[in-house]
Coordinates of C-alpha atoms and ligand atoms in Angstrom, one line a residue:
X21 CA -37.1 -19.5 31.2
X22 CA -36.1 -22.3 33.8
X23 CA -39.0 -24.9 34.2
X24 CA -38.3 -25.0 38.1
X25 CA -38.8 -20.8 38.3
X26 CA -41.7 -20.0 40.7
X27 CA -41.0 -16.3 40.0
X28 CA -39.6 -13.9 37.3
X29 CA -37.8 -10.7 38.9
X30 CA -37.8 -7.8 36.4
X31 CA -36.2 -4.4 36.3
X32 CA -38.2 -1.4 36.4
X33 CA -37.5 1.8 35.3
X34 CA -39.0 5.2 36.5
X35 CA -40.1 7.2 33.8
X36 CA -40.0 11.1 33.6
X37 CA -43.3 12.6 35.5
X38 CA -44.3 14.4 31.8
X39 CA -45.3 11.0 30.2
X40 CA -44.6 12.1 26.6
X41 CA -43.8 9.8 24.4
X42 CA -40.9 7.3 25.2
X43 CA -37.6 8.3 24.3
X44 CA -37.3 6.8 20.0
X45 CA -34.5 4.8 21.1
X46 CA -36.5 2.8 24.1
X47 CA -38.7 0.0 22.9
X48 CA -39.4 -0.1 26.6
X49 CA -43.3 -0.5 27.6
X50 CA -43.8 2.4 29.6
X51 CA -47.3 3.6 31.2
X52 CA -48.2 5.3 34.8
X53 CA -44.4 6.7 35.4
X54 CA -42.9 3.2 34.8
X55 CA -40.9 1.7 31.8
X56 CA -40.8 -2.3 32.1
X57 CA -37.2 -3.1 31.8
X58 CA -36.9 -6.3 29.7
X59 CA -39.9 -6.7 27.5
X60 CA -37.9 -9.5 25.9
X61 CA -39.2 -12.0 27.8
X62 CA -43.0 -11.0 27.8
X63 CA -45.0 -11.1 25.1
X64 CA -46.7 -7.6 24.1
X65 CA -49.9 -8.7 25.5
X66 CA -48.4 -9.9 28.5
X67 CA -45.9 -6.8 29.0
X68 CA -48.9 -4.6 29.0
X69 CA -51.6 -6.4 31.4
X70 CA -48.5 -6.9 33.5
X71 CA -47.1 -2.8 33.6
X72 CA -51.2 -2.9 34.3
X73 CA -51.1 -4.4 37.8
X74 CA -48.0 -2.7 38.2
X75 CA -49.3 0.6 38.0
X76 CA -52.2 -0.5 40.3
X77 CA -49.6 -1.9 42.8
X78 CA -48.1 1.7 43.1
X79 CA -44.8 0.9 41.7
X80 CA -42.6 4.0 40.7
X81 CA -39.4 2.7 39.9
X82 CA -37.6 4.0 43.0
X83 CA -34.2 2.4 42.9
X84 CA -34.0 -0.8 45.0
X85 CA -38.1 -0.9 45.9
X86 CA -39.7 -4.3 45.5
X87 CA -43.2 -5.3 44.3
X88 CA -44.9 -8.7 43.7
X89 CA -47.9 -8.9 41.5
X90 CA -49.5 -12.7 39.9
X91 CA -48.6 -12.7 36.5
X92 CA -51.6 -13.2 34.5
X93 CA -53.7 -16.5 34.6
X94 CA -54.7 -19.2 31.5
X95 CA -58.0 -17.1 30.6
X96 CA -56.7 -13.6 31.7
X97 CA -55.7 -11.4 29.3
X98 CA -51.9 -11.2 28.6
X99 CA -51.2 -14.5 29.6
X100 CA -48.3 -16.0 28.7
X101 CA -47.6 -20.0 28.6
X102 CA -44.4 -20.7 30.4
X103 CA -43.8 -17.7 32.5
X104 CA -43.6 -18.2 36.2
X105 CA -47.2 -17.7 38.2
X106 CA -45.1 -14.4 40.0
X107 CA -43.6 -11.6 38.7
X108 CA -41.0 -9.4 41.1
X109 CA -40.1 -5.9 40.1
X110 CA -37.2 -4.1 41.6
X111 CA -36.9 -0.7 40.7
X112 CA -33.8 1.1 39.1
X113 CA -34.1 4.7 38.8
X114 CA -33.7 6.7 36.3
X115 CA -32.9 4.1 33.1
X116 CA -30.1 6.8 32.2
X117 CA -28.6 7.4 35.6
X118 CA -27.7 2.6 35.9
X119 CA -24.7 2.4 36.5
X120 CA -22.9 -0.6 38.0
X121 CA -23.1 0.5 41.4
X122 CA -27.1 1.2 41.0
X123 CA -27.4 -2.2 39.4
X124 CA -25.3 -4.0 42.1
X125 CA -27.2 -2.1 44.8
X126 CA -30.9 -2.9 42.8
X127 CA -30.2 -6.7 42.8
X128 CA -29.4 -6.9 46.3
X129 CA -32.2 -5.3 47.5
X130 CA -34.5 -7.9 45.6
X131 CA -32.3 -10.3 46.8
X132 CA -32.7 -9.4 50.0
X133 CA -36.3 -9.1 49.8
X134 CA -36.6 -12.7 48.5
X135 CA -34.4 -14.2 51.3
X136 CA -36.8 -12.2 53.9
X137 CA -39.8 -13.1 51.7
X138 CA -43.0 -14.6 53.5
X139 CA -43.8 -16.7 50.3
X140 CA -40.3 -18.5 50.7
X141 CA -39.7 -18.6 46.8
X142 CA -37.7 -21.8 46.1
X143 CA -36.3 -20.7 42.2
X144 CA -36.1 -17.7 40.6
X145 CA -35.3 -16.5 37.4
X146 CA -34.4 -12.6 36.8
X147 CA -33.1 -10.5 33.6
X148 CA -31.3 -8.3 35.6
X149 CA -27.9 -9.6 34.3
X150 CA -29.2 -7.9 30.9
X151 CA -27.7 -4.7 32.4
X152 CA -24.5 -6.2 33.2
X153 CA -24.7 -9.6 34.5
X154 CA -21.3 -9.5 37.2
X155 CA -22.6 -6.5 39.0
X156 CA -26.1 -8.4 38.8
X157 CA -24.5 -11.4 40.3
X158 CA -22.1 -9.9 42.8
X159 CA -25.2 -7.6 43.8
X160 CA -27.6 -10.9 44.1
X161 CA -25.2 -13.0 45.5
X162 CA -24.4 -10.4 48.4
X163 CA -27.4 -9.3 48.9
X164 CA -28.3 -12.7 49.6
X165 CA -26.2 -12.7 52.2
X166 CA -27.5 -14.2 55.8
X167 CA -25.4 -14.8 58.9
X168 CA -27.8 -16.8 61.2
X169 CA -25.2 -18.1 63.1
X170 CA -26.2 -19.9 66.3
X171 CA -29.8 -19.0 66.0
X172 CA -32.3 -22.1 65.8
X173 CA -33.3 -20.5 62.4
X174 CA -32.6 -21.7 59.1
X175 CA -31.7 -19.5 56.7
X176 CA -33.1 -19.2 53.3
X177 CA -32.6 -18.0 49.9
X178 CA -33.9 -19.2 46.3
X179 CA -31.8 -20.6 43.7
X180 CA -31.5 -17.7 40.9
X181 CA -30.8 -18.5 37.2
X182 CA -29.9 -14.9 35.1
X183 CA -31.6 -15.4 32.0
X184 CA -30.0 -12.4 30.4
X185 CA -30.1 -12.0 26.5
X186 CA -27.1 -12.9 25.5
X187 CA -24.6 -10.8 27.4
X188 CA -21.6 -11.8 29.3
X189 CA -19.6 -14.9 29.5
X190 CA -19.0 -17.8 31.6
X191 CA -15.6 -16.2 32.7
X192 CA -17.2 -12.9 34.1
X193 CA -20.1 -14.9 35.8
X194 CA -17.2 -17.1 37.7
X195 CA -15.4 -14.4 38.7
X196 CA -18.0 -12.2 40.0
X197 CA -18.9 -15.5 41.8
X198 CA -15.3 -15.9 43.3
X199 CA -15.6 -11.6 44.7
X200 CA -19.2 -12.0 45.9
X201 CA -17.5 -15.2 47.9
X202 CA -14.3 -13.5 48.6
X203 CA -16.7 -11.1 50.1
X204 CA -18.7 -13.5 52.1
X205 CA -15.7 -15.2 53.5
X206 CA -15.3 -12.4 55.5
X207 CA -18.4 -11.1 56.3
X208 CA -18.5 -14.7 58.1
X209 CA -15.3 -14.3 59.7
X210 CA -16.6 -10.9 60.8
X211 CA -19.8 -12.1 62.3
X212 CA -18.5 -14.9 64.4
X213 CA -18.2 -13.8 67.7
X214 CA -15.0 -14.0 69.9
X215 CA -15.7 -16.8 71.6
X216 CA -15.2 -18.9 68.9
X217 CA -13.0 -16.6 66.4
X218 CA -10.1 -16.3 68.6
X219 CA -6.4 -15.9 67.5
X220 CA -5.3 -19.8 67.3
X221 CA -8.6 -20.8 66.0
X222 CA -9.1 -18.0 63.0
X223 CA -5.0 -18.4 62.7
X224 CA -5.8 -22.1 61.9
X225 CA -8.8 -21.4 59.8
X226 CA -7.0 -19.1 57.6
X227 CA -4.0 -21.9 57.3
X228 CA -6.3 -24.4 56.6
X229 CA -8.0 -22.6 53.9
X230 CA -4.8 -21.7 52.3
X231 CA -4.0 -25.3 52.1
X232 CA -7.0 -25.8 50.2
X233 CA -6.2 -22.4 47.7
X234 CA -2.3 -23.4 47.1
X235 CA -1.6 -20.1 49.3
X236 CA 1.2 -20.2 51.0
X237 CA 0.7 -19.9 54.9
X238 CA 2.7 -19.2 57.9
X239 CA 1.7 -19.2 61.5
X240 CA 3.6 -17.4 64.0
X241 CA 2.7 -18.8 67.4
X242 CA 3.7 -16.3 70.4
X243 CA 7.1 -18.3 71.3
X244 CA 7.9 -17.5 67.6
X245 CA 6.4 -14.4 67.8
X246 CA 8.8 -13.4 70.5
X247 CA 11.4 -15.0 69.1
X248 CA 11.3 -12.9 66.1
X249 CA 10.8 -9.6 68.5
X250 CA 7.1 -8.7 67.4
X251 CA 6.9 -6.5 70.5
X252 CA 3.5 -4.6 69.6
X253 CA 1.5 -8.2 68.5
X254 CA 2.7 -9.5 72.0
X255 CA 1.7 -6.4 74.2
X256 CA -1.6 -6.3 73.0
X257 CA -2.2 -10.4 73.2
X258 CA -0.6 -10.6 77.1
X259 CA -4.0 -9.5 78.9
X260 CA -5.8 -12.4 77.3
X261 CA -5.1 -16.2 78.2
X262 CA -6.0 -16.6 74.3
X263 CA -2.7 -16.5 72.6
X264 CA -1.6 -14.1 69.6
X265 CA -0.8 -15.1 66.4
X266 CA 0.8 -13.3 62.8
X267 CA -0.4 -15.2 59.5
X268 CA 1.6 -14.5 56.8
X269 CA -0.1 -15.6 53.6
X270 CA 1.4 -15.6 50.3
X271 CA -0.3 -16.1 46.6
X272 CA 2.4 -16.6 44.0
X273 CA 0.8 -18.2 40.6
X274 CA 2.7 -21.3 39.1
X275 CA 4.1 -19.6 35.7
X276 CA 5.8 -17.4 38.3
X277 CA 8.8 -16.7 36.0
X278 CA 7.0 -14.8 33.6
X279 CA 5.5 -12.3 36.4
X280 CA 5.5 -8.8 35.4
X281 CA 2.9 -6.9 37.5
X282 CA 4.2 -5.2 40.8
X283 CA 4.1 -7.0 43.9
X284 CA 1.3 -6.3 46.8
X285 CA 1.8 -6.9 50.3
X286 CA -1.4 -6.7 52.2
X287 CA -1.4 -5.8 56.1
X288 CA -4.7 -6.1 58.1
X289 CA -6.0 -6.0 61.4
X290 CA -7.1 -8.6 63.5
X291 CA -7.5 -7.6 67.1
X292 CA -10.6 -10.9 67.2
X293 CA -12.0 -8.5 70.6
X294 CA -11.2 -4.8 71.4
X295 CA -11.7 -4.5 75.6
X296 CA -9.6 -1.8 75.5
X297 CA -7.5 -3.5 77.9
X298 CA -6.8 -1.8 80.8
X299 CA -8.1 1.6 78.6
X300 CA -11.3 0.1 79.2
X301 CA -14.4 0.7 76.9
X302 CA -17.6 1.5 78.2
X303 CA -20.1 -1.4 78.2
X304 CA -22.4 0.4 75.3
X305 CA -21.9 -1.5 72.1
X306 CA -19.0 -3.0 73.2
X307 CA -20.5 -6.4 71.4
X308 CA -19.7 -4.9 68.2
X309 CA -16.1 -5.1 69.1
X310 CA -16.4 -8.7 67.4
X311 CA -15.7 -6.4 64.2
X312 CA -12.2 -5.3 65.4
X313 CA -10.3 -8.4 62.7
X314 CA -12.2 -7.1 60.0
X315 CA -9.2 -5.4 58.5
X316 CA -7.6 -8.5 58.9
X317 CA -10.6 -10.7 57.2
X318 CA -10.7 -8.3 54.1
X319 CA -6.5 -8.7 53.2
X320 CA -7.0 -12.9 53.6
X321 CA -9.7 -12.9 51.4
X322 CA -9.0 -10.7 49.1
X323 CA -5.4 -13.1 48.6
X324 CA -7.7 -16.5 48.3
X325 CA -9.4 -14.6 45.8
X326 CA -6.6 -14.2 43.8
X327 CA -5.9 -17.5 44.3
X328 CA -9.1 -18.9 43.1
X329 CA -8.7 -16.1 40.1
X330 CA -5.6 -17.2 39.5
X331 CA -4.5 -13.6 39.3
X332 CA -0.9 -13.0 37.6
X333 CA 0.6 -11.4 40.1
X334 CA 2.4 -11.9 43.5
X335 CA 1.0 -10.7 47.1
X336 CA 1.1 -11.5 50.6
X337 CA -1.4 -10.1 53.4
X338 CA 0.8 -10.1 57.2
X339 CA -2.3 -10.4 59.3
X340 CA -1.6 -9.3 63.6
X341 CA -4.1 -11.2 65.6
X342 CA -4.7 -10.7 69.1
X343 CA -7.3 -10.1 71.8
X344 CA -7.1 -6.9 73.5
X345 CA -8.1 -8.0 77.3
X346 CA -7.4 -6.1 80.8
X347 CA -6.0 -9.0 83.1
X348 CA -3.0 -9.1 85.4
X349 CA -1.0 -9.7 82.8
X350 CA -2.0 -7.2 80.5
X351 CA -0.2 -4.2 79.1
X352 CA -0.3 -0.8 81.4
X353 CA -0.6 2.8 80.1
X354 CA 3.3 4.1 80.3
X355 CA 4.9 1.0 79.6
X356 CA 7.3 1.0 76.6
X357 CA 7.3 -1.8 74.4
X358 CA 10.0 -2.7 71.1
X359 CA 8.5 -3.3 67.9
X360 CA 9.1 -5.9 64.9
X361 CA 12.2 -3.7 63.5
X362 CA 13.1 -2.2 66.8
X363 CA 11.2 1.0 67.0
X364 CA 9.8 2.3 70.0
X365 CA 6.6 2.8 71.3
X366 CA 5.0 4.4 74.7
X367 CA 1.9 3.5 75.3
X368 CA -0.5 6.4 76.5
X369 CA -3.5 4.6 75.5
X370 CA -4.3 0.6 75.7
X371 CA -7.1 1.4 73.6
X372 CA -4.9 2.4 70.5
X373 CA -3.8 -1.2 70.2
X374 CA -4.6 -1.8 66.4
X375 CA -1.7 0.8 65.4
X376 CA 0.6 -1.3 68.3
X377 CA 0.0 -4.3 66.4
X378 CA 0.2 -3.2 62.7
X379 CA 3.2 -1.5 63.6
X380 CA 4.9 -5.2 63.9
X381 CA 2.8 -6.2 60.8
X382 CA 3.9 -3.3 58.3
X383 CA 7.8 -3.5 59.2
X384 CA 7.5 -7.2 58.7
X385 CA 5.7 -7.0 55.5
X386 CA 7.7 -4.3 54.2
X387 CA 11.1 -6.4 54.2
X388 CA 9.3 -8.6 51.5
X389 CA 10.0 -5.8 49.4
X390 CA 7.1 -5.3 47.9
X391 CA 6.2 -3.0 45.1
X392 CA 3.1 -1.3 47.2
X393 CA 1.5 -2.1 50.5
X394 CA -2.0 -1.3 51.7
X395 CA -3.0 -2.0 55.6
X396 CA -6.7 -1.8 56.3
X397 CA -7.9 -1.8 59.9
X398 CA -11.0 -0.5 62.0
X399 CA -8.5 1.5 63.8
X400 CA -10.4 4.7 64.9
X401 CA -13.7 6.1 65.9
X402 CA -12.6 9.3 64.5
X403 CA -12.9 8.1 61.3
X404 CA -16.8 8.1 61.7
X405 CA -16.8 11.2 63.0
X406 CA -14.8 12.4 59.9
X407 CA -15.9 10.3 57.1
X408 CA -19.5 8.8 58.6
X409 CA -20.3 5.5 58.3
X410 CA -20.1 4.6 54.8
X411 CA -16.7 6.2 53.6
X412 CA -13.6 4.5 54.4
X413 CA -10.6 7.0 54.9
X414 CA -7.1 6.7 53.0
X415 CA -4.1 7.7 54.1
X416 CA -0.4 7.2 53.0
X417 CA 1.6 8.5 50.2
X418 CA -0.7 10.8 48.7
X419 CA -0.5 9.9 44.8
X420 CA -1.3 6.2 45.5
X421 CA -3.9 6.8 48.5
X422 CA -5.7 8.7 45.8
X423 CA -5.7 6.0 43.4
X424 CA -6.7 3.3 45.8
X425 CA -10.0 5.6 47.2
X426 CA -10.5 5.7 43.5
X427 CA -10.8 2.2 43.0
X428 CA -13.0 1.9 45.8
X429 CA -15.3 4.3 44.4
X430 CA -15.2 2.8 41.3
X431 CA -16.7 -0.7 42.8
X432 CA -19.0 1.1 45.3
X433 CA -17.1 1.1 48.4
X434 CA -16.7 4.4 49.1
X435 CA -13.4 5.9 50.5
X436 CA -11.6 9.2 50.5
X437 CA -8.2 10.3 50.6
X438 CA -7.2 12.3 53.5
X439 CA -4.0 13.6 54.3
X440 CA -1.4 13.6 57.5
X441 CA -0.5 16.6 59.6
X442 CA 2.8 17.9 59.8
X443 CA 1.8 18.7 63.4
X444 CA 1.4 15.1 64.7
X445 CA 4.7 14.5 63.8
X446 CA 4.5 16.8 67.1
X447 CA 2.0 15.0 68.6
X448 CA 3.2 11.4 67.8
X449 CA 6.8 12.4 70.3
X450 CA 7.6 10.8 73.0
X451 CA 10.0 11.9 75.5
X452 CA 11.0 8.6 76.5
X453 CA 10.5 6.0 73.4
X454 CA 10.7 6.9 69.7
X455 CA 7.1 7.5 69.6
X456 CA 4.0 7.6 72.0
X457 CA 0.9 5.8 70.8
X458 CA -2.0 8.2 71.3
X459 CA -2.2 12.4 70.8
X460 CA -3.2 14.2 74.0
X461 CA -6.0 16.0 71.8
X462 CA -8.5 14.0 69.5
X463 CA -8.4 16.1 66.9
X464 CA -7.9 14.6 63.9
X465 CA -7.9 11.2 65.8
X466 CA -7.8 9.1 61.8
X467 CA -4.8 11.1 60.5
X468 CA -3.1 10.6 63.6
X469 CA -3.4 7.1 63.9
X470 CA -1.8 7.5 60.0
X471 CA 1.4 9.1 61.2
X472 CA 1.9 7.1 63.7
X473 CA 1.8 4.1 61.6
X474 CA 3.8 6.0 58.6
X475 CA 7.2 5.2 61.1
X476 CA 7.1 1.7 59.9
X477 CA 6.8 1.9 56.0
X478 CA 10.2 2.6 54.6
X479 CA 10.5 5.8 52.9
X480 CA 10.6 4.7 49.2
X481 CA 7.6 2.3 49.3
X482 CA 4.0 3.8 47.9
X483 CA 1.6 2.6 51.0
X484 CA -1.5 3.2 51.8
X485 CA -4.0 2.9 55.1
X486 CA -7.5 2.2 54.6
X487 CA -9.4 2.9 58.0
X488 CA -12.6 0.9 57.6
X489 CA -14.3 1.3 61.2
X490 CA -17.5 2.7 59.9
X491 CA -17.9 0.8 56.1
X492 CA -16.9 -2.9 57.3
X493 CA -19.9 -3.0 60.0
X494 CA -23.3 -1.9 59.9
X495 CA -24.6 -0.7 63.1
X496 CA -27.6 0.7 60.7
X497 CA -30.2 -1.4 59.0
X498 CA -29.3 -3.5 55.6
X499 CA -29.6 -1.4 52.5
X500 CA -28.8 -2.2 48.6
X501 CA -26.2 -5.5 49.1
X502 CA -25.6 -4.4 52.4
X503 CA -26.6 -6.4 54.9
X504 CA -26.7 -5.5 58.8
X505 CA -23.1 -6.2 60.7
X506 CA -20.4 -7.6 58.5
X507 CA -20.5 -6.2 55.6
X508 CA -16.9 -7.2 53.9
X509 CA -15.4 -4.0 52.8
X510 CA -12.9 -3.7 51.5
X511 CA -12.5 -6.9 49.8
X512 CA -13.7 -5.6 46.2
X513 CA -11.4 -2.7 46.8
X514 CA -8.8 -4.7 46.8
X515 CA -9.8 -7.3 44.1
X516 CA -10.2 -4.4 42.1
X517 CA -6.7 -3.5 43.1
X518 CA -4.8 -6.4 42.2
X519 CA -6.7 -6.8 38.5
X520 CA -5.4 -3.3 38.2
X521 CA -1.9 -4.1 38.7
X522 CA -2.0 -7.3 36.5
X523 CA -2.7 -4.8 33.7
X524 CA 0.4 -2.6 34.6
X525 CA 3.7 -4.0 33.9
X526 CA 6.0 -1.9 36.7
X527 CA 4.6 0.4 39.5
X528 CA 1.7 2.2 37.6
X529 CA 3.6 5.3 39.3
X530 CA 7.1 4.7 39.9
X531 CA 8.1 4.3 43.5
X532 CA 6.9 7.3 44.9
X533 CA 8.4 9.4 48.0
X534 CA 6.3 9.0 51.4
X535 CA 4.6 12.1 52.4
Ligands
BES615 N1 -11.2 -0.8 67.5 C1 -11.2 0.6 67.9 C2 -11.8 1.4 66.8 C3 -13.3 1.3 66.8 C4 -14.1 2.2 67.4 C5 -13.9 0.3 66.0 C6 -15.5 2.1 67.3 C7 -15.2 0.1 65.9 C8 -16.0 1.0 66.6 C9 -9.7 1.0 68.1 O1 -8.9 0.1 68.6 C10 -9.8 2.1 69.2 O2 -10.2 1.8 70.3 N2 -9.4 3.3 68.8 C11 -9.5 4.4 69.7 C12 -8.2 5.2 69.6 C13 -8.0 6.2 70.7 C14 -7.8 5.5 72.1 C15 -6.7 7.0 70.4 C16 -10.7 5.3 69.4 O3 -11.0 5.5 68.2 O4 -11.3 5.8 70.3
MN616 MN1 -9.1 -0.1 70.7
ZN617 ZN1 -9.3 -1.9 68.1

């Protein structure tokens, strides 16, 4: 137990409601519907007057609920020399029902709690790491989490040291450190408002981090932009005085010679403020729009992850930054505009400007030849309506959009595949251009936005589209790791992801034919 630890944060578990006797295999003190999680670091004595005020404090065990109790005194029964003058339960279910998620969720909320405390705890310790110490730290770490920005308030949150028994090494602590970061990177990136996170300035930002990562970085200014004929990047950037900008970031470890694992290219969103444009939004929420580069923030962090990882494998992220603004100069409804690539595009909607830009973006990344690609974006309100606010939709070719909602289930970002319509192929028609940029009906307003952008990924490349308007920013309050606004998804996705495909030596699949 660290000297400098003014509280101990245990696990609890809730017991069954028949209080029998414990299960033969738990050693777990148990009394009053609650098992104590981690005996091992109380004495008997201590375990028991402790479980004691817990029971009198009302604690059930409900997964992610917080309690504080005084650990007992020099003369009180159960005292124990050493242990820190606090003890902090969080609850975690059912002990047979933990899994990762639960656990990652559990720690956050004490984290949370602690950060929000009134008693401003300094140092904690916690055993929480006993049930698997890099969910326990990606969970703490991100449920830590604070963006006080501008406000004249400072932010706090104790120092934590994971006392677990034993379990885990030094490797997985680091690495869970480097996600829960990767993660953070661009909940920050997320958070800043517009008026500072523009296109040259987050452009810059992300160059100059990459400097710092040895990842590769390219900055496409809108003279070069235009130069290379990124039509869709341009239209939606000319109603704003604040230039657009591509960022083209590339992660290739040293050894490269000996690479084996498929190739990634990651394309993301970055629209740093969503007007509309001459589509213009209605005023309600239209703040929130701040969130519209999230896709954008997710692919560059999830490549400086791999960088700091020093993952063994090679992939880019092609990230289309712009500011979608109604001016003079901006973009009409019915103009026609050429894509990156040469494609067409009418545009029936100003609105629909994240497809515009990622149409540049995808085309682009796709003559990198890469193995798989994977765009996220907040590209439609439809997707809440279809998916809620927690569930990212996938989209692309079907067999590998099924494996990467997979993944994101597996490391509790929720997302599920959906599929495209043969009839927006319809829809998507233009008579004039090779494609029009909105449907006449929102029906199916997610999947449409899919097609649409299925026109730019050539035919023998597995791709996939992550739509992330809902799960990257909570509108709701903070829950689990989850804090309110930014919330980073789908960075672990995609983390997850490219460990994957260090594992597999060619495309886990084959190259598989585009739906
Ligand atoms: N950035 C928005 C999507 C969005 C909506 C993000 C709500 C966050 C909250 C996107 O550019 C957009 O405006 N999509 C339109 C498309 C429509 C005009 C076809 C939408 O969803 O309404
Ligand atoms: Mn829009
Ligand atoms: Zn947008």
């Amino acid at each position: 137990m660290p000297k400098k630890a003014e509280a101990l944060v245990l696990g609890v578990f809730s017991a069954p409601p028949d209080e029998g006797e414990p299960p033969a295999a738990s050693t777990r003190p148990r009394a009053g519907g609650i098992e104590l999680a981690v005996p091992a670091a109380l004495s008997a004595g201590c375990a028991k007057a402790v479980l004691r005020r817990l029971e009198a404090a009302g604690v059930t065990g409900a997964p992610g609920s917080v309690t504080a109790v005084a650990a007992p005194a020099e003369g009180e029964s159960g005292y124990q020399e050493g242990l820190p003058a606090t003890i902090i339960t969080v609850g975690l279910g059912d002990a047979e029902s933990l899994d990762s998620e639960a656990l990652r969720r559990s720690a956050g909320a004490v984290a949370r709690w602690l950060t929000a405390a009134p008693a401003k705890f300094g140092h904690v310790a916690t055993t929480l790491s006993d049930f698997g110490l890099a969910a326990a730290v990606e969970g703490w770490l991100l449920g830590s989490y604070q963006f006080t920005g501008f406000a004249h308030q400072a932010a706090h949150a104790p120092g934590v040291t994971f006392v677990a028994a034993g379990k885990g090494s030094k490797k997985e602590f680091v690495a869970a450190q480097i996600t829960a970061e990767a993660v953070i990177f661009a909940r920050d990136l997320v958070n800043t408002p517009a008026n500072f996170c523009y296109p040259a300035a987050y452009a810059d930002y992300l160059a100059h981090t990459a400097e710092q990562l040895g990842v590769k970085a390219q900055v496409f200014d809108a003279k070069e932009l235009a130069k290379r004929g990124f039509g869709g990047v341009l239209a939606v950037g000319q109603g704003s005085h604040r230039e657009p900008r591509v960022v083209h970031l590339k992660w290739k470890p040293k050894k490269a010679k000996k690479l084996t694992a498929p190739k990634l290219a990651l394309v993301g969103k970055g629209i740093t403020f969503d007007t509309g444009g001459i589509s213009l939004k209605p005023a309600r929420s239209m703040e929130d729009m701040i969130s519209d580069m999230g896709g954008s923030a997710a692919a560059a962090a999830a490549v400086f992850a791999a960088a700091r990882l020093d993952l063994q494998l090679e992939v880019t992220s092609t990230l289309a930054i712009a500011e979608n603004m109604p001016s003079g100069h901006a973009t009409r409804p019915g103009d026609v505009i050429t894509h990156y690539g040469g494609t067409t595009s009418e545009i029936i909607n100003t609105d629909a400007e994240g497809r515009l830009v990622l149409a540049d973006a995808i085309a682009f990344a796709a003559e990198t030849e890469p193995d798989y690609l994977v765009e996220t974006s907040t590209l439609t309100g439809a997707q809440i309506v279809a998916l809620g606010t927690r569930t990212a939709g996938v989209m692309g070719s079907p067999e590998f959009s099924a494996q990467v909602a997979a993944i994101g289930r597996e490391v509790g970002e929720n997302a599920w595949a959906m599929p495209l319509l043969e009839e927006h192929d319809e829809a998507a028609r233009s008579p004039i251009a090779d494609l029009r940029n909105a449907s006449n009906s929102r029906d199916g307003g997610m999947l449409f936005a899919a097609t649409y952008l299925s026109r730019f990924v050539p035919d023998s490349l597995p791709w996939a589209h992550v739509d992330i308007v809902g799960p990257s920013f909570n509108t709701g309050s903070a829950h689990g790791y989850t804090p309110k606004r930014a919330t980073g998804t789908p960075v672990r996705t995609f983390i997850a992801l490219m460990q994957k495909l260090c594992a597999a030596t060619a495309p886990a699949t084959g190259p598989e034919a585009k739906a």
